[in-house]
Amino acid sequence: MKTLELYFHIPFCVQKCLYCDFLSAPADEGTKRKYMEALLTETVGSAVQYQEYVVDSIFIGGGTPSTVAVEDMEHLLETVRGNYTVAEDVEITIEINPGTVDAEKLSRYRKAGINRLSIGMQSAKDEEMVRLGRIHTWQQFETAFRDARRVGFANINVDIMSALPGQSVESYEETLQKVLALENPPEHISAYSLIVEEGTPFGEMYEKNLLQLPDEETDRFMYHRTRELLQGAGYHRYEISNYAKPGYACKHNCGYWTRKNYVGFGIGAASLVENVRFRNGDDINIYMEEPCDHKEEIEVLTIQEQMEETLFLGLRLTEGVDAGEFAETFGKTLEEIYGEVIARNMRAGLLQWQEKKLLGQEDVRVEQQSGAGTMLRHRLALTEMGLDVSNYVMAQFLL
Ligand code: SF4
């Protein structure tokens, strides 16, 4: 059976963080309940289209999914299991924020089959959290983390942010060190730099020069320190901004980067199924009235777009793009399509051929005849230097 990933968007938060442009907002309990009912309706209504697929990952993201009632989450997962074929080793992630969970809620998540937690911590410094407009403290994070371990979560991600207003290199390092010093530290760490988005309070403050951001050099230094400290602590950097202990790369997100089939439920949720992209509309009121009739922007990807996406997304992974799979899928080798771009970036030290796959599956070997005899071309990947300028390199693969 073919595999499928499911994503559920929960667009509710206790309050809006000052930098956030995600599709999320505070809401009353009645709205949350009505939305969760609509989500169930969409989930059940779509199931008939996916009977020949087996679900191998489920991601409940947002927003802050932990702001909805735990019984709604239990009901959602029961509904998925009742209507889809779910793999025995399915990865089920929920995003939570400290301050919105307690031991009982976490324990019920675990019993409902959720086996991966993603905790939005961002910083261990309470004053930095206040400046971001976030609702929780380091102590609340520590409590949530300890409770999660206690109720049996053995796969936890912690989100960290750098380049925050008023943040020094020392305070950023302190955040990293405090996470690494936790008893039984997390299996996975996502470390992103703050991006100031237009239309957010931070965007306005930036325009008025009121945001005391670290300069670019400091930002780069923090980025490099992240890699040094996390790799030194046994984490493998498997994607530009994601680090994991061996065997704990996020299956769901790797699916996005390798263009597996996925279906998104809820407002704003995107899907990619057999090279057709579609997306739910953003309007929550329309969605709650017509949850099954809400898909927009249906786009059938051309072969060229599929190739571009394969490179643009796949190069985010440090294991790179599988040359054999590319040739099998498109009937042409990477070098036939991208020979010049590859050669140019190899010469600049930004791309490399890698011998092995890092995330666990078998390699497909490609043998190519060249003047020098048979050469093995396994995986095309960014070098360390290439990872530093990944957008520049990846943009060159747009045909
Ligand atoms: S908790 Fe996350 S989704 Fe919600 S407002 Fe803050 S950053 Fe945005």
Coordinates of N, CA, C and O in Angstrom, one line a residue, residues 3 5 24 74 77 83 102 105 109 122 132 134 152 213-214 259 298 308 317 336 352 365 375 380 386 390 396:
T3 N 1.9 5.1 1.0 CA 1.8 5.7 2.4 C 1.2 7.1 2.2 O 1.3 7.8 1.2
E5 N 0.6 10.8 4.7 CA 0.8 11.6 6.0 C -0.4 12.5 6.2 O -0.9 13.0 5.2
S24 N -3.5 31.6 13.1 CA -3.9 31.2 14.5 C -4.4 32.4 15.2 O -4.0 33.5 14.9
E74 N -8.8 13.2 21.6 CA -9.0 11.7 21.6 C -9.9 11.3 20.5 O -9.7 10.4 19.8
L77 N -8.4 11.4 17.0 CA -7.5 10.2 16.7 C -8.4 8.9 16.5 O -8.1 8.1 15.7
N83 N -11.5 5.4 10.3 CA -11.8 5.6 8.9 C -10.6 5.5 7.9 O -10.8 5.5 6.7
D102 N -1.1 19.8 31.4 CA -0.7 19.3 32.8 C -0.4 17.8 32.6 O -0.6 17.3 31.5
K105 N -3.4 15.8 31.1 CA -3.6 16.0 29.7 C -2.5 15.2 28.9 O -2.8 14.5 27.9
Y109 N -3.0 12.2 26.2 CA -2.4 12.2 24.8 C -1.7 10.9 24.6 O -1.9 10.3 23.5
Q122 N 11.2 27.9 22.7 CA 11.9 29.1 22.1 C 13.0 29.7 22.9 O 14.1 29.9 22.3
L132 N 8.8 38.4 23.3 CA 8.2 37.7 22.1 C 6.7 37.7 22.2 O 6.0 37.3 21.3
R134 N 5.2 35.7 24.3 CA 4.8 34.3 24.6 C 4.3 34.2 26.1 O 4.6 35.0 26.9
G152 N 5.5 8.9 29.9 CA 5.9 8.0 28.9 C 6.3 8.5 27.5 O 6.5 7.7 26.6
L213 N 17.3 44.0 17.3 CA 17.7 42.7 16.8 C 19.3 42.6 16.8 O 20.0 43.5 16.5
P214 N 19.8 41.4 17.1 CA 21.2 41.2 16.9 C 21.6 41.4 15.5 O 20.8 41.2 14.6
R259 N 8.8 14.8 -0.6 CA 7.6 14.9 -1.4 C 6.7 13.6 -1.3 O 6.2 13.1 -2.3
I298 N -6.4 24.3 -6.6 CA -6.0 22.9 -7.1 C -5.0 23.1 -8.3 O -5.3 23.9 -9.2
E308 N 11.8 20.4 -9.9 CA 12.3 21.5 -9.1 C 12.0 21.3 -7.6 O 12.9 21.6 -6.8
L317 N 17.6 18.6 3.2 CA 18.1 17.5 4.1 C 19.6 17.3 3.9 O 20.1 17.4 2.7
E336 N 21.8 14.9 -16.2 CA 21.2 15.3 -17.6 C 20.4 16.5 -17.4 O 20.4 17.4 -18.3
Q352 N 28.0 18.5 -3.1 CA 28.9 17.3 -3.0 C 28.0 16.0 -3.4 O 26.8 16.1 -3.2
R365 N 21.3 2.6 -6.1 CA 22.6 3.0 -6.6 C 22.4 3.4 -8.1 O 21.7 2.7 -8.8
M375 N 31.1 5.3 -12.4 CA 31.1 6.2 -11.2 C 29.8 6.0 -10.5 O 28.8 5.8 -11.1
L380 N 23.0 13.7 -4.0 CA 23.5 15.1 -4.2 C 23.1 15.9 -3.0 O 21.9 16.0 -2.6
G386 N 27.7 25.0 1.6 CA 26.4 25.1 0.9 C 25.2 25.3 1.8 O 24.3 26.1 1.5
S390 N 22.1 28.1 1.6 CA 21.2 27.1 1.0 C 20.2 27.8 0.0 O 20.0 27.2 -1.0
Q396 N 18.9 28.0 -7.7 CA 19.5 27.7 -9.0 C 18.9 26.5 -9.6 O 19.1 26.2 -10.8

